[in-house]
XYZ file of C-alpha atoms in Angstrom:
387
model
C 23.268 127.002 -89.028
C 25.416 125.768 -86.062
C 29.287 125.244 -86.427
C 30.365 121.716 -85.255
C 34.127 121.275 -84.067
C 34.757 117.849 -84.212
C 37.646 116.517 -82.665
C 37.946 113.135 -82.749
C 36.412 112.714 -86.096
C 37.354 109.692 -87.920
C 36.657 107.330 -84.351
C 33.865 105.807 -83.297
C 32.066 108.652 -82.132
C 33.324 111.146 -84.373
C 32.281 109.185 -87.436
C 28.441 108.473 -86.091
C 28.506 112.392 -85.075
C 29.137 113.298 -88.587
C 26.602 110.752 -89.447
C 24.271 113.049 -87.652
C 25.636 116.271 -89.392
C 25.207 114.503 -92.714
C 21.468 114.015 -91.697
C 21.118 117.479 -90.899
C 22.646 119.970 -93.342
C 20.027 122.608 -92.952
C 21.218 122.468 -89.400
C 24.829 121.799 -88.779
C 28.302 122.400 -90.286
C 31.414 120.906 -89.471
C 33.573 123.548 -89.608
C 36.284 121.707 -87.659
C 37.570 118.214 -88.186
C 40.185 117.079 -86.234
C 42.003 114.013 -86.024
C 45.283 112.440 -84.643
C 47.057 109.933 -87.160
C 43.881 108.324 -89.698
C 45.038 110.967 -92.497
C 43.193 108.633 -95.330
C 39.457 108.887 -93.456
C 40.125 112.636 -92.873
C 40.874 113.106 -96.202
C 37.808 111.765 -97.238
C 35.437 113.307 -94.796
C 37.647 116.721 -95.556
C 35.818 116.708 -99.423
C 32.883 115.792 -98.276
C 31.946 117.968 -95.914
C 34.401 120.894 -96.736
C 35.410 121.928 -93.222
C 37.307 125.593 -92.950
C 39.584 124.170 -90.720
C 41.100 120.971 -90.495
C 43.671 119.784 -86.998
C 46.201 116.900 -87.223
C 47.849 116.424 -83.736
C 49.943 113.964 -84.797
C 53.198 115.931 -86.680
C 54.477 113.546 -89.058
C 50.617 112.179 -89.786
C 50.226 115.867 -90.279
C 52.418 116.567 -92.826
C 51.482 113.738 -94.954
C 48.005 115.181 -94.790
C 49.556 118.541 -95.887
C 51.142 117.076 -99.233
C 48.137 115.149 -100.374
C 45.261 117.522 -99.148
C 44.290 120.266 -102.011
C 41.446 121.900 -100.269
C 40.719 125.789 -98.693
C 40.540 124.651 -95.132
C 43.558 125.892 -92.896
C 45.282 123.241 -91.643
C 46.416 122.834 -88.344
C 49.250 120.285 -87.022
C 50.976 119.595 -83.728
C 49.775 119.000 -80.342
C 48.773 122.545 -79.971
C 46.444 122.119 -83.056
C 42.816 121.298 -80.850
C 43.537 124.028 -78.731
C 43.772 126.293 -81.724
C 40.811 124.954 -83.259
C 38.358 125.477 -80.621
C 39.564 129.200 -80.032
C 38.010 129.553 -83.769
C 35.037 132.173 -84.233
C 33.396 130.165 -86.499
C 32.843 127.399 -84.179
C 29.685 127.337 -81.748
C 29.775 123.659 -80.243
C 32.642 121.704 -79.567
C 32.056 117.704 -79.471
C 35.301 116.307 -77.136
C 35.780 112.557 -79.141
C 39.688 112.067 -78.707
C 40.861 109.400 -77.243
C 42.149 109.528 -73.683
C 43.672 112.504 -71.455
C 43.956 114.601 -74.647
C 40.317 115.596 -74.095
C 41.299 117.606 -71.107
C 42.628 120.995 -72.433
C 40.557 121.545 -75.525
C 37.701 121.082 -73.485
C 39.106 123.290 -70.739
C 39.980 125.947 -73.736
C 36.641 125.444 -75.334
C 35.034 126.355 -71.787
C 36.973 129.616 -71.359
C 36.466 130.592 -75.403
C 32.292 130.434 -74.199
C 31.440 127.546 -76.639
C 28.860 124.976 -75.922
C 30.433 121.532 -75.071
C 28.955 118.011 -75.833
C 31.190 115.712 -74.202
C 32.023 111.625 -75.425
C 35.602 111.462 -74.028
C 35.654 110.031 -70.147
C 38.911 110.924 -69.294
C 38.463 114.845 -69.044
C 36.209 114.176 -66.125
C 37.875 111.382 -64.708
C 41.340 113.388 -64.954
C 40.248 116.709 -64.532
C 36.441 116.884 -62.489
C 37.187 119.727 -60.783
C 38.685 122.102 -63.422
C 36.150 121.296 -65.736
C 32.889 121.978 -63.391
C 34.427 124.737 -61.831
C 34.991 126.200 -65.461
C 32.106 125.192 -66.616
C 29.897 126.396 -63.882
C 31.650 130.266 -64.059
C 31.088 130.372 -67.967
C 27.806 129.192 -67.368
C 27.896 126.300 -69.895
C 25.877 122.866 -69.560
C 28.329 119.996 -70.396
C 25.714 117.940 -72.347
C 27.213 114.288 -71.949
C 27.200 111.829 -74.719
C 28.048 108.481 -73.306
C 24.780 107.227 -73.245
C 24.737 106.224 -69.886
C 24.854 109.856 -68.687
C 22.643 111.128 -71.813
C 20.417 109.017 -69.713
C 20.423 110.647 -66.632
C 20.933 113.954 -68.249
C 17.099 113.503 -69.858
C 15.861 111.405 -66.392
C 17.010 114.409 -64.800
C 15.462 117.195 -67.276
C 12.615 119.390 -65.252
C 12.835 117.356 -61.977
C 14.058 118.904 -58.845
C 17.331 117.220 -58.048
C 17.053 118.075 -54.346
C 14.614 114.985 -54.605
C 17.473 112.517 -56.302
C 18.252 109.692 -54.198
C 20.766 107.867 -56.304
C 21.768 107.770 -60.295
C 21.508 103.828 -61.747
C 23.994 103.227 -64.290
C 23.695 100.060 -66.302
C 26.193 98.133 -67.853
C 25.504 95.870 -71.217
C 28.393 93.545 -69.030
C 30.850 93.371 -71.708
C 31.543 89.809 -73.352
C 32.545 88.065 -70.130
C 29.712 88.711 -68.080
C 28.895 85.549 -65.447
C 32.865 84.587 -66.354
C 34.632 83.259 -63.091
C 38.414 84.425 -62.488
C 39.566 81.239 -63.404
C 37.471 81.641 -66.766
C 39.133 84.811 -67.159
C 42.490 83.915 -67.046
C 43.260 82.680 -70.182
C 40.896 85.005 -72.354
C 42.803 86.536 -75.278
C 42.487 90.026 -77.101
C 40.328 88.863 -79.498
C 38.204 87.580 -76.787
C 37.665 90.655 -75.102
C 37.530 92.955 -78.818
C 33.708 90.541 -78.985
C 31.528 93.482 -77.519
C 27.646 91.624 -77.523
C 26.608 95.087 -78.267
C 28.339 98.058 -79.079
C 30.711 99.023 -82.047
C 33.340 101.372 -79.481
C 37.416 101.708 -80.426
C 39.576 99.341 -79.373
C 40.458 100.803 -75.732
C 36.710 101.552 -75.141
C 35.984 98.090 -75.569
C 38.832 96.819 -73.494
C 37.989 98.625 -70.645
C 34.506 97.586 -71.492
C 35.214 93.736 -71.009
C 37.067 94.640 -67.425
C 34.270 96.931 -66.783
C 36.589 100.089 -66.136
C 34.627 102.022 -67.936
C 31.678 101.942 -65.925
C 34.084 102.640 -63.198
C 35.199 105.611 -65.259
C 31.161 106.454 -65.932
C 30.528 106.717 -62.051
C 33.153 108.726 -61.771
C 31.940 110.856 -64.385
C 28.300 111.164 -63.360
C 29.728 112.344 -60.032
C 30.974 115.624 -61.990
C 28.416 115.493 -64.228
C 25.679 115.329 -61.966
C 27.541 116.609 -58.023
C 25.968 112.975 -56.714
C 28.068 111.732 -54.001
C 29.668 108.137 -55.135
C 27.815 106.390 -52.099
C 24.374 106.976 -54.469
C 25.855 106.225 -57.770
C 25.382 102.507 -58.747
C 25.775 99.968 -61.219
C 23.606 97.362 -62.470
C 23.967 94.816 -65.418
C 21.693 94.663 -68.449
C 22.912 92.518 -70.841
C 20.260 93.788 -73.434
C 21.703 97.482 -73.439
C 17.886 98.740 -74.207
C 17.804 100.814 -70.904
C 20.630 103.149 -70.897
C 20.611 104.531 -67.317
C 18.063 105.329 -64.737
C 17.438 108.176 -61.741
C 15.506 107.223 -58.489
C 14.045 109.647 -56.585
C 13.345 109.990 -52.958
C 9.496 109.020 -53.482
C 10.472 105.652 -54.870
C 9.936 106.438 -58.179
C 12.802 105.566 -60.805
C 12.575 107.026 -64.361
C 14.457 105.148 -66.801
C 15.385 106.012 -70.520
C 15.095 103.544 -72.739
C 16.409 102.990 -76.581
C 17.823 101.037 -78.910
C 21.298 100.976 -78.700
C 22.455 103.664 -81.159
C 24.893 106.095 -80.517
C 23.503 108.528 -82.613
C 20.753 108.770 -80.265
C 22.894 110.682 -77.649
C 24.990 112.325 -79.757
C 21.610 113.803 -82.085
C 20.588 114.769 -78.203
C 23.225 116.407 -77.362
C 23.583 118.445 -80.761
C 20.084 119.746 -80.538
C 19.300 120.145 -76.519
C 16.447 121.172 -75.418
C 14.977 120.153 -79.112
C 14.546 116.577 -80.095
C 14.582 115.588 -83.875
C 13.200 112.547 -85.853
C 15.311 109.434 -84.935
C 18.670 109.121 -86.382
C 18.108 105.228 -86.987
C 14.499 106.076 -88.453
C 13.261 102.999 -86.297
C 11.568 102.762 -82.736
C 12.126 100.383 -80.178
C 9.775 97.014 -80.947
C 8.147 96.175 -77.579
C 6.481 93.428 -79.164
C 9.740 91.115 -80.069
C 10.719 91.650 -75.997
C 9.476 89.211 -74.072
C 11.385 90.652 -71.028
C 13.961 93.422 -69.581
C 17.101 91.929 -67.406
C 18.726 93.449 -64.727
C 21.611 91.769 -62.535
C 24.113 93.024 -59.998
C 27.813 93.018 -61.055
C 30.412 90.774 -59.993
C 32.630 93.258 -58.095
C 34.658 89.795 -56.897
C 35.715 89.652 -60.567
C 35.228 92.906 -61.930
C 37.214 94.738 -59.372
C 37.652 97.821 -61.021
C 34.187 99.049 -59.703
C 36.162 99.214 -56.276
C 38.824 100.316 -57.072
C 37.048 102.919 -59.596
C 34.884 104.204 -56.288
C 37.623 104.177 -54.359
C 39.979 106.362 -56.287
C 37.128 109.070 -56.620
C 36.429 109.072 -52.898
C 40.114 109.657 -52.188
C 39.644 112.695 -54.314
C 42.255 114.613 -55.754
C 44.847 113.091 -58.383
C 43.441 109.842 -56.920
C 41.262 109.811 -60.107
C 44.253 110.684 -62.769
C 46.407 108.102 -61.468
C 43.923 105.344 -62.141
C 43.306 106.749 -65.207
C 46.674 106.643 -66.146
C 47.224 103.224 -65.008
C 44.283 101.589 -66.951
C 45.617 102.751 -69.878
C 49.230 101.465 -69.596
C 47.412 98.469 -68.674
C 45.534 97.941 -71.443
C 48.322 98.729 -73.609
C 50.264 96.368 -72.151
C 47.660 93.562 -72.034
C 47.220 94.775 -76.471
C 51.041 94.300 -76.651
C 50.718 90.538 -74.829
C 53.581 91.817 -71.959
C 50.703 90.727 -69.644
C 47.381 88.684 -69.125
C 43.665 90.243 -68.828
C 43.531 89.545 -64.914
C 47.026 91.780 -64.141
C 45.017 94.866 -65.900
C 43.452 94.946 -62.737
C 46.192 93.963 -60.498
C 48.557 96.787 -62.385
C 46.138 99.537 -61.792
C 45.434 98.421 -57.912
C 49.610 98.253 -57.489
C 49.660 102.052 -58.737
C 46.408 102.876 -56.285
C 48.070 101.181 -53.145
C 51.020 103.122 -53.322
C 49.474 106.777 -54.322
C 49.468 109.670 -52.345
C 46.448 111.892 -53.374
C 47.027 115.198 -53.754
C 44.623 118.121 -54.671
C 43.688 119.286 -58.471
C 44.448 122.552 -58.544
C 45.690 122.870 -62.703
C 46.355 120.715 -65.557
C 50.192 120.956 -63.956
C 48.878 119.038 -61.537
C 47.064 116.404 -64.251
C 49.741 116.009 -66.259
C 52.621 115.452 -63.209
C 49.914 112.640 -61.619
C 50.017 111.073 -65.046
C 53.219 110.894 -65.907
C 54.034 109.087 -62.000
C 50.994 107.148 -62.401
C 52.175 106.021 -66.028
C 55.520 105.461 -64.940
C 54.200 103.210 -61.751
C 52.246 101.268 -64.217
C 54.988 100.538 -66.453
C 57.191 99.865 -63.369
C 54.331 97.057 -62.159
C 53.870 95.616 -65.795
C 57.604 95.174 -65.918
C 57.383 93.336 -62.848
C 54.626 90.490 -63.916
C 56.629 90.645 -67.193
C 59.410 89.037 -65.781
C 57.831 86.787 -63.970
């Protein structure tokens, strides 16, 4: 029986991972749950699956958990409450599904307590590369990733010799406004960009999804992931989602994974590596209802956060962080309606233009490049807000 810390368990991710768990009781316990603020869904996953510890990060959500929760688990509340969790003996794999920069130091904890790490959270790569490989590589732990883009390349890759990699080929379903024109785009609403053709992701995921940051984020990721240099990491479009990533090798030859699109395929994959179970979705992919497979290049006119994505990671450093940063005082501004879908981009290129990298050396570093990147962003977004 393997113990499951689950942080991030009442998202997106966290909810189809304990999907997984519930199809595999002989297998898997959660023996950590651990949420921020959604203190109704963690009750309710708390009796079903009768963790022995339970984390609230957010304090006041925390305490409201604390006077309606009658269980044995130990509770845990505060922002020091992940970082406790994964230092638990009774945990053996940690899966990283918060939300943003708060993946960072659990993850970085989890490393040093020797636990195995499956990774869904972008940020702790794109923030923190360095500290995490370096970590990772003197514990001797295999970050098994499970975005599905870089589950993709993680099984393309599996018994090949990566001296013979000649690039990683990340595809992208496009988001809802794929083929849109700027001019199309500059009236699109919330709502608009919340219509995800294919995925069911959080609210932030899909945002960043519809401006295509987060396959910016994703190459940045595969370039820790996978130590690929960001001139042979590329992006292609394929609207149908049904191949999730591909490798191509020196010879020519590219293999591809392909799948439906169900999350619980890379998270089940990342659970059980090297082993693979019976599908999660009990169903295999129809090759009979497809008459055909698209692929397209990207718009990086419109979608400029590929650039500026590429560009950020080749500057190195807290080049990374600060874009981080300002996407996501971005999007919250763009949720808030303080500014339009096309000044996302334009917010996150005004914090870029002005940064001065500077090297990663620890998360004092992280969290001073976020707070100037945030405070850059918000600076910008008060700017087009006036205007």
């Amino acid at each position: 029986m393997k113990e499951i810390a689950v942080l991030g368990s009442t998202g997106s991710i966290g909810t189809q991972t304990l999907d997984v768990l519930r199809l595999h009781k002989d297998r898997f316990h959660a023996s950590v749950l651990a949420a921020h603020h959604s203190v109704d869904v963690l009750l309710a996953q708390a009796e079903e699956f009768q963790p022995r510890c339970i984390a609230v990060t957010d304090p006041e959500a925390g305490r409201a958990f604390r006077a309606r929760y009658d269980g044995p688990a130990e509770v845990l509340i505060g922002e020091e409450a992940l970082l406790e969790a994964v230092r638990r003996t009774d945990v053996d794999l940690v899966v990283v599904a918060v939300v943003g920069i708060a993946g960072l130091a659990p993850t970085l904890e989890a490393i040093r307590q020797g636990k195995e790490i499956a990774l869904a959270n972008k940020e702790t790569l794109v923030t923190g590369g360095a500290l995490v490989t370096e970590a990772a590589d003197r514990a001797g732990i295999t970050i098994r990733p499970v975005d599905s883009e870089h589950s993709a390349i993680f099984q393309c890759l599996l018994g090949q010799d990566r001296k013979g990699v000649h690039r990683l080929i990340l595809t992208a379903s496009g988001g809802p406004f794929r083929g849109r024109s700027r001019e199309e785009l500059a009236q699109v609403t919330l709502a608009d960009c919340l219509k995800h053709p294919t995925w069911h992701m959080g609210r932030k995921v899909t945002i960043d999804s519809a401006t295509m940051f987060n396959k910016g984020l994703e190459i940045i990721e595969a370039h820790w992931l996978f130590r690929v240099p960001y001139d042979r990491i590329k992006v292609v479009v394929q609207p149908q989602s049904l191949i999730h990533s591909m490798v191509e090798y020196d010879d020519g030859s590219i293999i591809a994974q392909i799948g439906e699109p169900d999350m619980r395929l890379p998270i089940q994959f990342a659970l059980t590596w090297p082993e693979r179970l019976p599908s999660p979705s009990h169903s295999f992919l129809d090759w009979g209802r497809i008459a055909s497979i698209f692929v397209s290049e990207p718009d990086e006119t419109v979608f400029r956060s590929l650039r500026l994505t590429v560009d950020a990671g080749k500057a190195g450093g807290t080049a990374t962080t600060a874009l981080n940063g300002a996407d996501e005082e971005a999007v919250a501004a763009f949720v808030r309606g303080e500014i339009s879908f096309l000044d996302i981009f334009s917010v996150v290129e005004d914090v870029l233009d002005q940064w001065e990298t500077s090297p990663v050396r620890t998360l004092d570093d992280v969290w001073d490049a976020d707070h100037r990147a945030r405070e850059a962003a918000r600076a910008s977004i008060r700017r087009r807000r006036l205007c």
